[in-house]
PDB file of C-alpha atoms in Angstrom:
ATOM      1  CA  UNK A   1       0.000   0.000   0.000  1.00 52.00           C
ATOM      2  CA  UNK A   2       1.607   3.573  -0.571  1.00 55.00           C
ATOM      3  CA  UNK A   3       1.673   6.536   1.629  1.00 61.00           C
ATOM      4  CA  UNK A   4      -0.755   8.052   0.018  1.00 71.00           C
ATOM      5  CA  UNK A   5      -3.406   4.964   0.499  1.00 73.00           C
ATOM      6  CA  UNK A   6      -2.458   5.225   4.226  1.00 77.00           C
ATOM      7  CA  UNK A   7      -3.082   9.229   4.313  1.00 84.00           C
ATOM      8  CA  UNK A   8      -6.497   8.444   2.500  1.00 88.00           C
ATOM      9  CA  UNK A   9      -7.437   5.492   4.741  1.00 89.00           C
ATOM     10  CA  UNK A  10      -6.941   7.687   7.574  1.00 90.00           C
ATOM     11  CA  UNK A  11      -8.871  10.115   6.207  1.00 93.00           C
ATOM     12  CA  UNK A  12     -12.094   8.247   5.776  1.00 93.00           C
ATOM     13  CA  UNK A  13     -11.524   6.947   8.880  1.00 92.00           C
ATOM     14  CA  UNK A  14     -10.864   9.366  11.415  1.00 95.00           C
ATOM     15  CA  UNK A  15     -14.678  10.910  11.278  1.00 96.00           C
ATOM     16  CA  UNK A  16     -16.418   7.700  12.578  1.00 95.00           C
ATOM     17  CA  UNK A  17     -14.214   6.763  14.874  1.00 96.00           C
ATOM     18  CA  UNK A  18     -14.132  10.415  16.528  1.00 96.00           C
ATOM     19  CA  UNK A  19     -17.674  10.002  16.606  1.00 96.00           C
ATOM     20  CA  UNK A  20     -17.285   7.230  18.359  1.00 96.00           C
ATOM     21  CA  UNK A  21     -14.803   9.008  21.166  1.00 96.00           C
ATOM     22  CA  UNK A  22     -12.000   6.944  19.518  1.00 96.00           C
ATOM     23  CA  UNK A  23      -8.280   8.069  18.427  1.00 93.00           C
ATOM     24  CA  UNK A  24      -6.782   6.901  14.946  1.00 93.00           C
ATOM     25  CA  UNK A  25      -3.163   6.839  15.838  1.00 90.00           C
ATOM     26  CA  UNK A  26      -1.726   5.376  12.858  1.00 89.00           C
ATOM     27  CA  UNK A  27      -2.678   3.031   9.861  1.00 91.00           C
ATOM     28  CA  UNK A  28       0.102   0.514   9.249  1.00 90.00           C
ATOM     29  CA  UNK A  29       0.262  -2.370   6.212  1.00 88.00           C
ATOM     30  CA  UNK A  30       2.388  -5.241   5.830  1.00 87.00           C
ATOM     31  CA  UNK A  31       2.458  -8.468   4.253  1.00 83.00           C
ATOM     32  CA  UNK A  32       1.324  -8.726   0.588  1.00 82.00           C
ATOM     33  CA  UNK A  33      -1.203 -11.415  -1.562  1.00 79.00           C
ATOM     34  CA  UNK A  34      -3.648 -13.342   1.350  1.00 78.00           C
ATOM     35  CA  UNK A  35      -1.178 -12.524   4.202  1.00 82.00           C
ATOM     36  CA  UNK A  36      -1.742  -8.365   3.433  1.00 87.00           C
ATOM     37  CA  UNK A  37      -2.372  -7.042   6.699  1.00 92.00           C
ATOM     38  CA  UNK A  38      -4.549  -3.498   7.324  1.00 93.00           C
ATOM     39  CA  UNK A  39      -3.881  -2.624  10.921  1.00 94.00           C
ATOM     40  CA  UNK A  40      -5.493   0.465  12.325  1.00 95.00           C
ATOM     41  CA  UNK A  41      -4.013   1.310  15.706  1.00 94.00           C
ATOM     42  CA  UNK A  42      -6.290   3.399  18.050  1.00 95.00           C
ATOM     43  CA  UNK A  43      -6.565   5.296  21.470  1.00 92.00           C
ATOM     44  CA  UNK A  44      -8.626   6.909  24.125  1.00 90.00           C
ATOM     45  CA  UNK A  45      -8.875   8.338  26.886  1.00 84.00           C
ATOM     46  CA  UNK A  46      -8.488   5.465  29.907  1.00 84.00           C
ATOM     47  CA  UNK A  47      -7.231   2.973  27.477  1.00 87.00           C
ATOM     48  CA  UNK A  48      -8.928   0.824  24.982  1.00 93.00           C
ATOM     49  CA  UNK A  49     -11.182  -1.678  25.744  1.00 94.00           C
ATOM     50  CA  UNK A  50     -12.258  -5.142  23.513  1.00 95.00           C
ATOM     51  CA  UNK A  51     -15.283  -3.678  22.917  1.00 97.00           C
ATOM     52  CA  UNK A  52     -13.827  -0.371  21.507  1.00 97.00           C
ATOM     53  CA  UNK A  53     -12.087  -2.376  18.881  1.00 97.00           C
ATOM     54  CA  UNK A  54     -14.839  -4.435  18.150  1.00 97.00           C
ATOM     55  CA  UNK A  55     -16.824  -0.976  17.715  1.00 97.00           C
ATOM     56  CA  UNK A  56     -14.128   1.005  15.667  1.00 97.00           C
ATOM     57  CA  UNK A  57     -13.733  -2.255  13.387  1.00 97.00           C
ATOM     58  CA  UNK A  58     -17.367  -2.826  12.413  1.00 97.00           C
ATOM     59  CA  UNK A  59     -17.092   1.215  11.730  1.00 97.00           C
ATOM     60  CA  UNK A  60     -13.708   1.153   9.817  1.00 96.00           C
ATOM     61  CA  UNK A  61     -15.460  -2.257   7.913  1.00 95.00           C
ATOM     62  CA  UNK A  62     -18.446   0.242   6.800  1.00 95.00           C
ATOM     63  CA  UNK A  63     -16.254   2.831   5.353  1.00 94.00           C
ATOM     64  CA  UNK A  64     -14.220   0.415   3.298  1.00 92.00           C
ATOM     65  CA  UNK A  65     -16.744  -1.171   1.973  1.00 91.00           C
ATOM     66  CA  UNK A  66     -18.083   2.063   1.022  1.00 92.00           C
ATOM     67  CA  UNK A  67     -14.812   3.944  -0.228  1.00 89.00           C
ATOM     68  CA  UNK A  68     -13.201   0.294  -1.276  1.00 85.00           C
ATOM     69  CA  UNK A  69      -9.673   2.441  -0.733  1.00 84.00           C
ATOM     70  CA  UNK A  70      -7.948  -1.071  -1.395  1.00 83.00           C
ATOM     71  CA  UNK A  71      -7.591  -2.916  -4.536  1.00 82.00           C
ATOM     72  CA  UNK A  72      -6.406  -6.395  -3.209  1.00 85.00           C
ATOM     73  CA  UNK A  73      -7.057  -8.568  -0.277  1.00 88.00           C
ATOM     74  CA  UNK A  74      -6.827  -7.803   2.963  1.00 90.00           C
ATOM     75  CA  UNK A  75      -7.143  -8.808   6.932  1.00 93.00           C
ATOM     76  CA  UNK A  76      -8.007  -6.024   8.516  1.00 95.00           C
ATOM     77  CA  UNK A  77      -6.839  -5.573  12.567  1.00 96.00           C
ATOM     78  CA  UNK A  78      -7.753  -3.127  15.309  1.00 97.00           C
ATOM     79  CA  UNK A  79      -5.323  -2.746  18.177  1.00 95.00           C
ATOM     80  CA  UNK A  80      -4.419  -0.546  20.954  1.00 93.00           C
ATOM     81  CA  UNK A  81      -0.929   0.980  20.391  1.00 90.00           C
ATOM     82  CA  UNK A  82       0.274  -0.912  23.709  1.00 87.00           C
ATOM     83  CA  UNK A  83       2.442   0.532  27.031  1.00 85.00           C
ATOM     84  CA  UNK A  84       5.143   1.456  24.644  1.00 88.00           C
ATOM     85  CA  UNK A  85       2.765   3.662  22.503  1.00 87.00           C
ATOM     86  CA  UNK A  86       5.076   5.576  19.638  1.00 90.00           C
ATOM     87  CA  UNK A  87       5.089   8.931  19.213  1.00 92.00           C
ATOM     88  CA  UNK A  88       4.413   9.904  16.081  1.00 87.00           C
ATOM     89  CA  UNK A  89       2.820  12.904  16.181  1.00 86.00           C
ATOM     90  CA  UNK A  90       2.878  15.940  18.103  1.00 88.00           C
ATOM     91  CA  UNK A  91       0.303  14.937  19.942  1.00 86.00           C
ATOM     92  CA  UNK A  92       1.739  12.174  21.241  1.00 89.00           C
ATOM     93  CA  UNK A  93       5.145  13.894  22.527  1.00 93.00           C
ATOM     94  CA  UNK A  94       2.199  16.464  24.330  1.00 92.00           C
ATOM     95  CA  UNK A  95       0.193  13.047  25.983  1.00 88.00           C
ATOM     96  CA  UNK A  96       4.001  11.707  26.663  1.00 91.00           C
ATOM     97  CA  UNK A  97       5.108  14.916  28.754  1.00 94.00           C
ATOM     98  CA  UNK A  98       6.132  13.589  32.191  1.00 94.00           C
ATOM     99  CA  UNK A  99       6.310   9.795  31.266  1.00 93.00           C
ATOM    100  CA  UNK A 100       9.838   7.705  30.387  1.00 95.00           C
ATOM    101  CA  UNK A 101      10.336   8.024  26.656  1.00 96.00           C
ATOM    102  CA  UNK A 102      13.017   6.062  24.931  1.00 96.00           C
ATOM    103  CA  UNK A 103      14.452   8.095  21.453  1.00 96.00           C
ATOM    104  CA  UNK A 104      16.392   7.693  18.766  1.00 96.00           C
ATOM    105  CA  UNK A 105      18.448   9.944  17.293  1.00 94.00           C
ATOM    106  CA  UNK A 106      20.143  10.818  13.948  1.00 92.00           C
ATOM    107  CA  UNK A 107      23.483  12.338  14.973  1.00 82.00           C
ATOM    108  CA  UNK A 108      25.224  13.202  11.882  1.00 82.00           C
ATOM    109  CA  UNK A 109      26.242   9.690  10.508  1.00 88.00           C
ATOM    110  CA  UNK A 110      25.318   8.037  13.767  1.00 91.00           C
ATOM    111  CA  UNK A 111      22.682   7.281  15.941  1.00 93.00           C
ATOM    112  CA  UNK A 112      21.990   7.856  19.667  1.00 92.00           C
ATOM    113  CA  UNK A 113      19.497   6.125  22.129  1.00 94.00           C
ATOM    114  CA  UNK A 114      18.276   8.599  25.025  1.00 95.00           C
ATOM    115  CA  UNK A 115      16.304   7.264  27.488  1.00 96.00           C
ATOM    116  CA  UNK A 116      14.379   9.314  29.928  1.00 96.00           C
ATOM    117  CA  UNK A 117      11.636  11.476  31.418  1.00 97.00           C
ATOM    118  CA  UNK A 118       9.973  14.009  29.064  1.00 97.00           C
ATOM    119  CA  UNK A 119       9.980  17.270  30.566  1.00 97.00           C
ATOM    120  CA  UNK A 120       9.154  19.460  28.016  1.00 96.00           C
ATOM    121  CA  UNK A 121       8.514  20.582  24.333  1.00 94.00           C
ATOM    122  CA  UNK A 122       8.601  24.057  22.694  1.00 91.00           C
ATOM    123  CA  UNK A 123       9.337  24.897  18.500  1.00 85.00           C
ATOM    124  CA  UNK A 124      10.333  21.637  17.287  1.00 85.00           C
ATOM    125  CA  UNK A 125      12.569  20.912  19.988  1.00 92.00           C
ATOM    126  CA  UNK A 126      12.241  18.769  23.205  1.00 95.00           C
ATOM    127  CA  UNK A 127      13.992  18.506  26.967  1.00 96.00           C
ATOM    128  CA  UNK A 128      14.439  14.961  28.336  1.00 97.00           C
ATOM    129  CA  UNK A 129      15.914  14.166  31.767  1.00 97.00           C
ATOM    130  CA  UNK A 130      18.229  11.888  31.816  1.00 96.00           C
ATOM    131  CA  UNK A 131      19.690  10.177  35.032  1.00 94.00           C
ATOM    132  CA  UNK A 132      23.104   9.667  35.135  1.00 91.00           C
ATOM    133  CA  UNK A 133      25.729   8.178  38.169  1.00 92.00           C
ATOM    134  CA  UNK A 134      25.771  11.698  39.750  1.00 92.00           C
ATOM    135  CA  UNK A 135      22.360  12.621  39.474  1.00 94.00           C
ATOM    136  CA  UNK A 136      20.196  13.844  36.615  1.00 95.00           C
ATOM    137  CA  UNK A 137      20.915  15.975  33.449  1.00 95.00           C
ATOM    138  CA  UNK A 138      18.447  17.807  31.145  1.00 96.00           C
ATOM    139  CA  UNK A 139      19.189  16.788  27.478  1.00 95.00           C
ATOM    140  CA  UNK A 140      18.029  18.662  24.346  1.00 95.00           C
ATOM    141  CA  UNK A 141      16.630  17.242  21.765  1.00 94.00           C
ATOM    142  CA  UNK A 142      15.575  18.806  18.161  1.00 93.00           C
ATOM    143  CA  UNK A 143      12.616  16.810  16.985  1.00 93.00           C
ATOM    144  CA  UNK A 144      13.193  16.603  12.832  1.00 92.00           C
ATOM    145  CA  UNK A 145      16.187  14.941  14.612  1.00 94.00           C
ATOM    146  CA  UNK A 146      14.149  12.105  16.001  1.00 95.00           C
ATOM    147  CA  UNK A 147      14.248   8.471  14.332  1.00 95.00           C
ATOM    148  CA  UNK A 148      11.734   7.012  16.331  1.00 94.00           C
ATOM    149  CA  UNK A 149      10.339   7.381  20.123  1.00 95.00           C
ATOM    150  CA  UNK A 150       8.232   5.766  21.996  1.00 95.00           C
ATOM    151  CA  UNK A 151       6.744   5.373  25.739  1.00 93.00           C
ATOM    152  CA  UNK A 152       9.161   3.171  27.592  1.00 94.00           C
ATOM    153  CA  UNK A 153       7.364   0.966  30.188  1.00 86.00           C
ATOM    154  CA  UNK A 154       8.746   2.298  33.908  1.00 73.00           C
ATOM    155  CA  UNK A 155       9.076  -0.760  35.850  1.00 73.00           C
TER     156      UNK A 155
END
């Protein structure tokens, strides 16, 4: 599926399952033939329930089969996006301010793993405290810098 399919999917998506007080947090596909996979990942408040994925796929079912976005076969899937939810959007890094985020980072040719609380976020850049053996440090980030982040579980 390209890109674009995704951006459309989500789309035609994201007004029924607002309606129904549910987040579309991403649209992933994988797999190809009769192993292609549509997986919709989705959030609320308090955390999502069986029955809100039984609800948002019997809505996201209806708009397919209405739009028909998708030209070959498909198994379509409705999960939560876990503990370790990604951030992926803006959005996310605002819902993730004061939890344990694990980053990665593009650092000229290399890549850097920072792993810490999110304290804060302003223009595209972020602050993440890090402890160290002498105590705790507050580490900049630049966001268009970011590889990929995620919660990281606190245990």
């Amino acid at each position: 599926m390209k890109n674009d399919t995704g951006i459309e999917i989500a789309s035609l998506m994201r007004p029924s399952l607002t309606h129904l007080g549910i987040e579309l947090v991403d649209v992933q596909w994988s797999g190809a033939g009769h192993g292609a996979v549509l997986r919709l990942v989705i959030d609320r408040p308090g955390g999502v329930s069986l029955d809100d994925c039984e609800r948002a796929s019997k809505a996201a079912s209806a708009v397919l089969d209405a739009y028909d976005p998708i030209r070959t076969r498909y198994r379509l899937e409705v999960t939560s996006p876990g503990a370790e939810r990604p951030l992926l959007h803006r959005q996310d890094w605002v819902r993730a301010l004061g939890y344990k985020v694990n980053v990665r980072l593009r650092s000229g040719t290399a890549e850097t793993v920072i792993e810490g609380r999110l304290l804060a976020l302003a223009d595209g850049d972020a602050e993440i405290e890090v402890r160290e053996r002498r105590g705790k440090r507050v580490v900049p980030i630049a966001l268009d810098a970011v590889i990929a982040a995620r919660i990281a579980v606190d245990i």
